[in-house]
PDB file of C-alpha atoms in Angstrom:
ATOM      1  CA  MET A   1      49.730  -2.776   7.349  1.00  0.00           C
ATOM      2  CA  ILE A   2      48.064  -3.516   4.016  1.00  0.00           C
ATOM      3  CA  LYS A   3      48.064  -0.638   1.534  1.00  0.00           C
ATOM      4  CA  ILE A   4      45.125  -0.531  -0.900  1.00  0.00           C
ATOM      5  CA  PHE A   5      45.062   1.465  -4.103  1.00  0.00           C
ATOM      6  CA  HIS A   6      41.451   2.507  -4.557  1.00  0.00           C
ATOM      7  CA  ALA A   7      39.243   4.387  -6.992  1.00  0.00           C
ATOM      8  CA  PRO A   8      35.554   5.214  -6.532  1.00  0.00           C
ATOM      9  CA  GLY A   9      33.259   2.347  -7.496  1.00  0.00           C
ATOM     10  CA  SER A  10      36.055  -0.072  -8.311  1.00  0.00           C
ATOM     11  CA  ARG A  11      36.498  -3.661  -7.152  1.00  0.00           C
ATOM     12  CA  SER A  12      38.744  -2.358  -4.383  1.00  0.00           C
ATOM     13  CA  VAL A  13      35.473  -1.837  -2.488  1.00  0.00           C
ATOM     14  CA  ARG A  14      35.551  -5.614  -1.939  1.00  0.00           C
ATOM     15  CA  ILE A  15      38.904  -5.462  -0.177  1.00  0.00           C
ATOM     16  CA  ILE A  16      37.948  -2.506   1.996  1.00  0.00           C
ATOM     17  CA  TRP A  17      34.727  -4.298   2.927  1.00  0.00           C
ATOM     18  CA  LEU A  18      36.628  -7.480   3.822  1.00  0.00           C
ATOM     19  CA  LEU A  19      39.136  -5.636   6.001  1.00  0.00           C
ATOM     20  CA  GLU A  20      36.318  -3.760   7.752  1.00  0.00           C
ATOM     21  CA  GLU A  21      34.533  -7.062   8.447  1.00  0.00           C
ATOM     22  CA  LEU A  22      37.758  -8.486   9.899  1.00  0.00           C
ATOM     23  CA  GLY A  23      38.499  -5.335  11.898  1.00  0.00           C
ATOM     24  CA  LEU A  24      41.945  -4.965  10.349  1.00  0.00           C
ATOM     25  CA  ASP A  25      43.775  -1.679   9.881  1.00  0.00           C
ATOM     26  CA  TYR A  26      44.748  -0.628   6.375  1.00  0.00           C
ATOM     27  CA  GLU A  27      46.164   2.300   4.466  1.00  0.00           C
ATOM     28  CA  LEU A  28      44.044   3.654   1.640  1.00  0.00           C
ATOM     29  CA  GLU A  29      45.505   5.502  -1.326  1.00  0.00           C
ATOM     30  CA  VAL A  30      42.722   6.984  -3.425  1.00  0.00           C
ATOM     31  CA  LEU A  31      43.569   7.412  -7.097  1.00  0.00           C
ATOM     32  CA  LYS A  32      42.328  10.526  -8.848  1.00  0.00           C
ATOM     33  CA  ARG A  33      41.049  10.314 -12.403  1.00  0.00           C
ATOM     34  CA  GLY A  34      43.521  11.734 -14.903  1.00  0.00           C
ATOM     35  CA  GLU A  35      46.453  11.841 -12.467  1.00  0.00           C
ATOM     36  CA  ILE A  36      49.454   9.518 -12.792  1.00  0.00           C
ATOM     37  CA  ASN A  37      50.313   7.746  -9.542  1.00  0.00           C
ATOM     38  CA  GLU A  38      53.833   6.385  -9.878  1.00  0.00           C
ATOM     39  CA  ALA A  39      53.507   4.037  -6.890  1.00  0.00           C
ATOM     40  CA  PHE A  40      50.386   2.485  -8.420  1.00  0.00           C
ATOM     41  CA  VAL A  41      51.962   2.110 -11.869  1.00  0.00           C
ATOM     42  CA  LYS A  42      54.951   0.364 -10.300  1.00  0.00           C
ATOM     43  CA  ALA A  43      52.786  -1.957  -8.200  1.00  0.00           C
ATOM     44  CA  SER A  44      50.247  -2.735 -10.931  1.00  0.00           C
ATOM     45  CA  PRO A  45      51.794  -3.008 -14.429  1.00  0.00           C
ATOM     46  CA  PHE A  46      48.342  -3.739 -15.892  1.00  0.00           C
ATOM     47  CA  SER A  47      46.828  -0.741 -14.032  1.00  0.00           C
ATOM     48  CA  LYS A  48      44.152  -2.900 -12.408  1.00  0.00           C
ATOM     49  CA  LEU A  49      42.223  -2.294  -9.215  1.00  0.00           C
ATOM     50  CA  PRO A  50      42.297  -3.405  -6.549  1.00  0.00           C
ATOM     51  CA  THR A  51      46.017  -3.535  -5.996  1.00  0.00           C
ATOM     52  CA  ILE A  52      47.421  -4.164  -2.547  1.00  0.00           C
ATOM     53  CA  ILE A  53      50.885  -4.031  -1.053  1.00  0.00           C
ATOM     54  CA  ASP A  54      51.506  -6.081   2.080  1.00  0.00           C
ATOM     55  CA  GLY A  55      55.196  -6.045   2.883  1.00  0.00           C
ATOM     56  CA  ASP A  56      56.864  -7.753  -0.070  1.00  0.00           C
ATOM     57  CA  VAL A  57      53.535  -9.070  -1.416  1.00  0.00           C
ATOM     58  CA  VAL A  58      51.886  -7.205  -4.296  1.00  0.00           C
ATOM     59  CA  MET A  59      48.551  -8.454  -5.709  1.00  0.00           C
ATOM     60  CA  SER A  60      45.957  -7.165  -8.170  1.00  0.00           C
ATOM     61  CA  GLU A  61      43.096  -9.706  -8.460  1.00  0.00           C
ATOM     62  CA  SER A  62      40.228  -9.153  -6.046  1.00  0.00           C
ATOM     63  CA  VAL A  63      39.240 -12.799  -5.461  1.00  0.00           C
ATOM     64  CA  ALA A  64      42.880 -13.833  -5.030  1.00  0.00           C
ATOM     65  CA  ILE A  65      43.446 -10.924  -2.636  1.00  0.00           C
ATOM     66  CA  VAL A  66      40.451 -12.034  -0.552  1.00  0.00           C
ATOM     67  CA  GLN A  67      41.851 -15.569  -0.330  1.00  0.00           C
ATOM     68  CA  TYR A  68      45.298 -14.240   0.598  1.00  0.00           C
ATOM     69  CA  ILE A  69      43.985 -11.970   3.348  1.00  0.00           C
ATOM     70  CA  LEU A  70      41.835 -14.713   4.845  1.00  0.00           C
ATOM     71  CA  GLN A  71      44.718 -17.175   4.782  1.00  0.00           C
ATOM     72  CA  LYS A  72      47.136 -14.750   6.438  1.00  0.00           C
ATOM     73  CA  TYR A  73      44.901 -12.725   8.729  1.00  0.00           C
ATOM     74  CA  GLY A  74      41.468 -14.353   8.820  1.00  0.00           C
ATOM     75  CA  LYS A  75      42.055 -16.809  11.665  1.00  0.00           C
ATOM     76  CA  GLY A  76      39.288 -18.998  10.268  1.00  0.00           C
ATOM     77  CA  ARG A  77      36.764 -16.193   9.947  1.00  0.00           C
ATOM     78  CA  LEU A  78      34.467 -15.590   6.952  1.00  0.00           C
ATOM     79  CA  GLU A  79      35.080 -18.980   5.332  1.00  0.00           C
ATOM     80  CA  PRO A  80      34.290 -22.626   6.134  1.00  0.00           C
ATOM     81  CA  ASP A  81      36.968 -24.907   7.503  1.00  0.00           C
ATOM     82  CA  HIS A  82      39.224 -25.952   4.626  1.00  0.00           C
ATOM     83  CA  ASP A  83      38.720 -29.622   5.483  1.00  0.00           C
ATOM     84  CA  SER A  84      34.930 -29.372   5.472  1.00  0.00           C
ATOM     85  CA  ASN A  85      32.549 -30.398   2.704  1.00  0.00           C
ATOM     86  CA  GLU A  86      31.244 -26.812   2.594  1.00  0.00           C
ATOM     87  CA  TYR A  87      34.604 -25.390   1.547  1.00  0.00           C
ATOM     88  CA  ALA A  88      34.277 -26.575  -2.067  1.00  0.00           C
ATOM     89  CA  GLU A  89      30.848 -24.929  -2.378  1.00  0.00           C
ATOM     90  CA  TYR A  90      32.260 -21.774  -0.799  1.00  0.00           C
ATOM     91  CA  LEU A  91      35.076 -21.614  -3.379  1.00  0.00           C
ATOM     92  CA  GLN A  92      32.517 -21.949  -6.158  1.00  0.00           C
ATOM     93  CA  TRP A  93      30.447 -19.050  -4.817  1.00  0.00           C
ATOM     94  CA  LEU A  94      33.602 -17.040  -4.130  1.00  0.00           C
ATOM     95  CA  ASN A  95      34.381 -17.143  -7.856  1.00  0.00           C
ATOM     96  CA  PHE A  96      30.783 -16.948  -9.098  1.00  0.00           C
ATOM     97  CA  GLY A  97      30.473 -13.204  -8.555  1.00  0.00           C
ATOM     98  CA  GLU A  98      33.543 -12.428 -10.641  1.00  0.00           C
ATOM     99  CA  SER A  99      32.754 -14.884 -13.415  1.00  0.00           C
ATOM    100  CA  VAL A 100      29.147 -15.896 -14.174  1.00  0.00           C
ATOM    101  CA  LEU A 101      27.315 -13.096 -12.360  1.00  0.00           C
ATOM    102  CA  ILE A 102      29.426 -10.171 -13.504  1.00  0.00           C
ATOM    103  CA  ASP A 103      29.733 -11.156 -17.163  1.00  0.00           C
ATOM    104  CA  PRO A 104      26.453  -9.665 -18.487  1.00  0.00           C
ATOM    105  CA  ILE A 105      26.800  -6.689 -16.133  1.00  0.00           C
ATOM    106  CA  VAL A 106      30.129  -5.741 -17.716  1.00  0.00           C
ATOM    107  CA  SER A 107      28.586  -5.831 -21.187  1.00  0.00           C
ATOM    108  CA  ILE A 108      25.793  -3.525 -20.041  1.00  0.00           C
ATOM    109  CA  LEU A 109      28.252  -1.176 -18.305  1.00  0.00           C
ATOM    110  CA  ILE A 110      30.412  -0.905 -21.408  1.00  0.00           C
ATOM    111  CA  ASN A 111      27.514  -0.055 -23.668  1.00  0.00           C
ATOM    112  CA  LYS A 112      25.446   2.105 -21.321  1.00  0.00           C
ATOM    113  CA  VAL A 113      28.139   3.927 -19.349  1.00  0.00           C
ATOM    114  CA  PHE A 114      31.571   3.856 -20.935  1.00  0.00           C
ATOM    115  CA  ARG A 115      30.899   4.007 -24.679  1.00  0.00           C
ATOM    116  CA  PRO A 116      29.776   7.221 -26.385  1.00  0.00           C
ATOM    117  CA  GLU A 117      26.123   6.969 -27.377  1.00  0.00           C
ATOM    118  CA  GLU A 118      26.914   6.694 -31.081  1.00  0.00           C
ATOM    119  CA  HIS A 119      29.037   3.582 -30.432  1.00  0.00           C
ATOM    120  CA  ARG A 120      26.643   1.731 -28.136  1.00  0.00           C
ATOM    121  CA  HIS A 121      25.415  -1.651 -29.294  1.00  0.00           C
ATOM    122  CA  GLU A 122      21.755  -2.120 -28.407  1.00  0.00           C
ATOM    123  CA  TYR A 123      21.676  -5.803 -29.321  1.00  0.00           C
ATOM    124  CA  SER A 124      24.545  -6.474 -26.893  1.00  0.00           C
ATOM    125  CA  VAL A 125      22.662  -4.657 -24.148  1.00  0.00           C
ATOM    126  CA  GLN A 126      19.448  -6.593 -24.756  1.00  0.00           C
ATOM    127  CA  SER A 127      21.299  -9.901 -24.925  1.00  0.00           C
ATOM    128  CA  ALA A 128      23.177  -9.145 -21.693  1.00  0.00           C
ATOM    129  CA  GLU A 129      19.970  -8.101 -19.925  1.00  0.00           C
ATOM    130  CA  LYS A 130      18.319 -11.394 -20.907  1.00  0.00           C
ATOM    131  CA  SER A 131      21.369 -13.313 -19.713  1.00  0.00           C
ATOM    132  CA  PHE A 132      21.390 -11.461 -16.396  1.00  0.00           C
ATOM    133  CA  ASP A 133      17.655 -12.082 -15.941  1.00  0.00           C
ATOM    134  CA  LYS A 134      18.171 -15.818 -16.424  1.00  0.00           C
ATOM    135  CA  ILE A 135      21.121 -15.883 -14.017  1.00  0.00           C
ATOM    136  CA  ILE A 136      19.356 -13.871 -11.338  1.00  0.00           C
ATOM    137  CA  LYS A 137      16.190 -16.007 -11.468  1.00  0.00           C
ATOM    138  CA  THR A 138      18.253 -19.176 -11.173  1.00  0.00           C
ATOM    139  CA  LEU A 139      20.132 -17.649  -8.250  1.00  0.00           C
ATOM    140  CA  ASN A 140      16.801 -16.597  -6.757  1.00  0.00           C
ATOM    141  CA  SER A 141      15.634 -20.207  -6.536  1.00  0.00           C
ATOM    142  CA  ILE A 142      18.916 -21.231  -4.907  1.00  0.00           C
ATOM    143  CA  MET A 143      18.602 -18.406  -2.358  1.00  0.00           C
ATOM    144  CA  GLU A 144      15.182 -19.624  -1.190  1.00  0.00           C
ATOM    145  CA  GLY A 145      15.398 -19.974   2.599  1.00  0.00           C
ATOM    146  CA  ARG A 146      18.949 -18.622   2.724  1.00  0.00           C
ATOM    147  CA  THR A 147      20.054 -15.419   4.430  1.00  0.00           C
ATOM    148  CA  TYR A 148      23.492 -15.522   2.829  1.00  0.00           C
ATOM    149  CA  ILE A 149      24.811 -17.279  -0.220  1.00  0.00           C
ATOM    150  CA  MET A 150      26.096 -20.204   1.867  1.00  0.00           C
ATOM    151  CA  GLY A 151      23.042 -20.336   4.099  1.00  0.00           C
ATOM    152  CA  ASP A 152      22.911 -18.834   7.581  1.00  0.00           C
ATOM    153  CA  ASP A 153      26.538 -17.714   7.850  1.00  0.00           C
ATOM    154  CA  PHE A 154      28.054 -14.611   6.265  1.00  0.00           C
ATOM    155  CA  THR A 155      31.272 -15.436   4.357  1.00  0.00           C
ATOM    156  CA  ALA A 156      33.714 -13.672   2.063  1.00  0.00           C
ATOM    157  CA  ALA A 157      31.736 -15.109  -0.861  1.00  0.00           C
ATOM    158  CA  ASP A 158      28.987 -12.663   0.113  1.00  0.00           C
ATOM    159  CA  ILE A 159      31.472  -9.811  -0.235  1.00  0.00           C
ATOM    160  CA  ILE A 160      32.388 -10.852  -3.770  1.00  0.00           C
ATOM    161  CA  ASN A 161      28.777 -11.328  -4.838  1.00  0.00           C
ATOM    162  CA  GLY A 162      27.455  -8.380  -2.850  1.00  0.00           C
ATOM    163  CA  TYR A 163      29.732  -5.981  -4.725  1.00  0.00           C
ATOM    164  CA  THR A 164      28.656  -7.462  -8.063  1.00  0.00           C
ATOM    165  CA  LEU A 165      25.011  -7.071  -7.127  1.00  0.00           C
ATOM    166  CA  ARG A 166      25.786  -3.466  -6.201  1.00  0.00           C
ATOM    167  CA  LEU A 167      26.873  -2.899  -9.807  1.00  0.00           C
ATOM    168  CA  ALA A 168      23.629  -4.498 -10.989  1.00  0.00           C
ATOM    169  CA  ASN A 169      21.600  -2.350  -8.623  1.00  0.00           C
ATOM    170  CA  ASN A 170      23.339   0.807  -9.850  1.00  0.00           C
ATOM    171  CA  LEU A 171      22.255  -0.158 -13.368  1.00  0.00           C
ATOM    172  CA  GLN A 172      18.688  -0.658 -12.102  1.00  0.00           C
ATOM    173  CA  LEU A 173      18.829  -4.375 -12.869  1.00  0.00           C
ATOM    174  CA  LEU A 174      17.484  -5.355  -9.431  1.00  0.00           C
ATOM    175  CA  SER A 175      13.953  -4.126  -9.961  1.00  0.00           C
ATOM    176  CA  GLY A 176      12.279  -6.649  -7.654  1.00  0.00           C
ATOM    177  CA  GLU A 177      10.249  -8.259 -10.423  1.00  0.00           C
ATOM    178  CA  PRO A 178       8.626 -11.627  -9.646  1.00  0.00           C
ATOM    179  CA  GLY A 179      11.190 -14.380  -9.389  1.00  0.00           C
ATOM    180  CA  THR A 180      13.961 -12.123  -8.076  1.00  0.00           C
ATOM    181  CA  GLU A 181      12.694 -11.263  -4.574  1.00  0.00           C
ATOM    182  CA  ASN A 182      15.159 -13.510  -2.739  1.00  0.00           C
ATOM    183  CA  VAL A 183      18.127 -11.938  -4.495  1.00  0.00           C
ATOM    184  CA  VAL A 184      16.828  -8.420  -3.890  1.00  0.00           C
ATOM    185  CA  ASN A 185      16.362  -9.173  -0.184  1.00  0.00           C
ATOM    186  CA  TYR A 186      19.820 -10.726  -0.076  1.00  0.00           C
ATOM    187  CA  PHE A 187      21.342  -7.550  -1.504  1.00  0.00           C
ATOM    188  CA  LYS A 188      19.418  -5.429   1.012  1.00  0.00           C
ATOM    189  CA  THR A 189      20.906  -7.582   3.768  1.00  0.00           C
ATOM    190  CA  MET A 190      24.383  -6.858   2.364  1.00  0.00           C
ATOM    191  CA  GLU A 191      23.623  -3.128   2.243  1.00  0.00           C
ATOM    192  CA  SER A 192      22.627  -3.120   5.915  1.00  0.00           C
ATOM    193  CA  ARG A 193      26.023  -4.322   7.125  1.00  0.00           C
ATOM    194  CA  ASP A 194      28.157  -1.674   8.814  1.00  0.00           C
ATOM    195  CA  ALA A 195      31.318  -2.842   7.035  1.00  0.00           C
ATOM    196  CA  TYR A 196      29.606  -2.514   3.647  1.00  0.00           C
ATOM    197  CA  GLN A 197      28.490   1.019   4.461  1.00  0.00           C
ATOM    198  CA  LYS A 198      32.014   1.972   5.506  1.00  0.00           C
ATOM    199  CA  ALA A 199      33.427   0.521   2.301  1.00  0.00           C
ATOM    200  CA  ILE A 200      31.117   2.579   0.081  1.00  0.00           C
ATOM    201  CA  SER A 201      31.077   5.740   2.158  1.00  0.00           C
ATOM    202  CA  ASP A 202      31.614   9.065   0.397  1.00  0.00           C
ATOM    203  CA  THR A 203      35.202   9.377   1.596  1.00  0.00           C
ATOM    204  CA  LYS A 204      36.178   5.986   0.178  1.00  0.00           C
ATOM    205  CA  SER A 205      34.085   5.161  -2.856  1.00  0.00           C
TER     206      SER A 205
END
C-alpha cells in the first residue's frame, strides 16, 4: 500500500485525489506544523511534499509521482494510450499546471501569505497578477468547448491543473471576469468530483 506524507493544502492533495479517482487504498500520514517527523525526514531529505513510499520506491515530486502511479497501477486509466497522438499533448498539460500556471501564483502566495507585511513586495504581486491574468485568458480560449483540459475525457492532467487552480481560487484570482468564464467553469467541474472533495475534506487537507 502506498504511504503518503501529507500536510493541509500541500501538493499531496494531488496524490490523494489521484488515488481516490483510481479507487486505490493508501495510508495517510498527516504532518503537524512544528513537529519533527523522523520518517518523513528520512524519506524526503529536501522536506518536500508530497512524498510517497511504495515498497522500496520513495518519491517527492508530484507530477513524477502521478506518472509513476499511473504506470504501475493505472491500467490505462486517466491518460491517453502512450502510442496515441494525444499522449504528447497530455504530457504537456500534465506539466503545465506545475510550471507555467503555478509560477505567478507562487509569487503571489509568497508576498501575500508567507512574508510578513513589512517585507511584501507590491510590484512583484502586481506583476504576477498581470502574468496570471494573461495566462488564464489564453487558457480560457483553449478551453472553449472543452469540459476537461484534454477535451471530453477527464485525465490526470486535470488533477495537476485542478489543484493549481484551487490555489488561484483561494487567492481570489478566479473572479469570473470576462474572458475567464471557461476556466472558472472548468474549475467548478473539478470541484464537483467526489474524489476531489475527498482529497480536500477537513480530515485530510
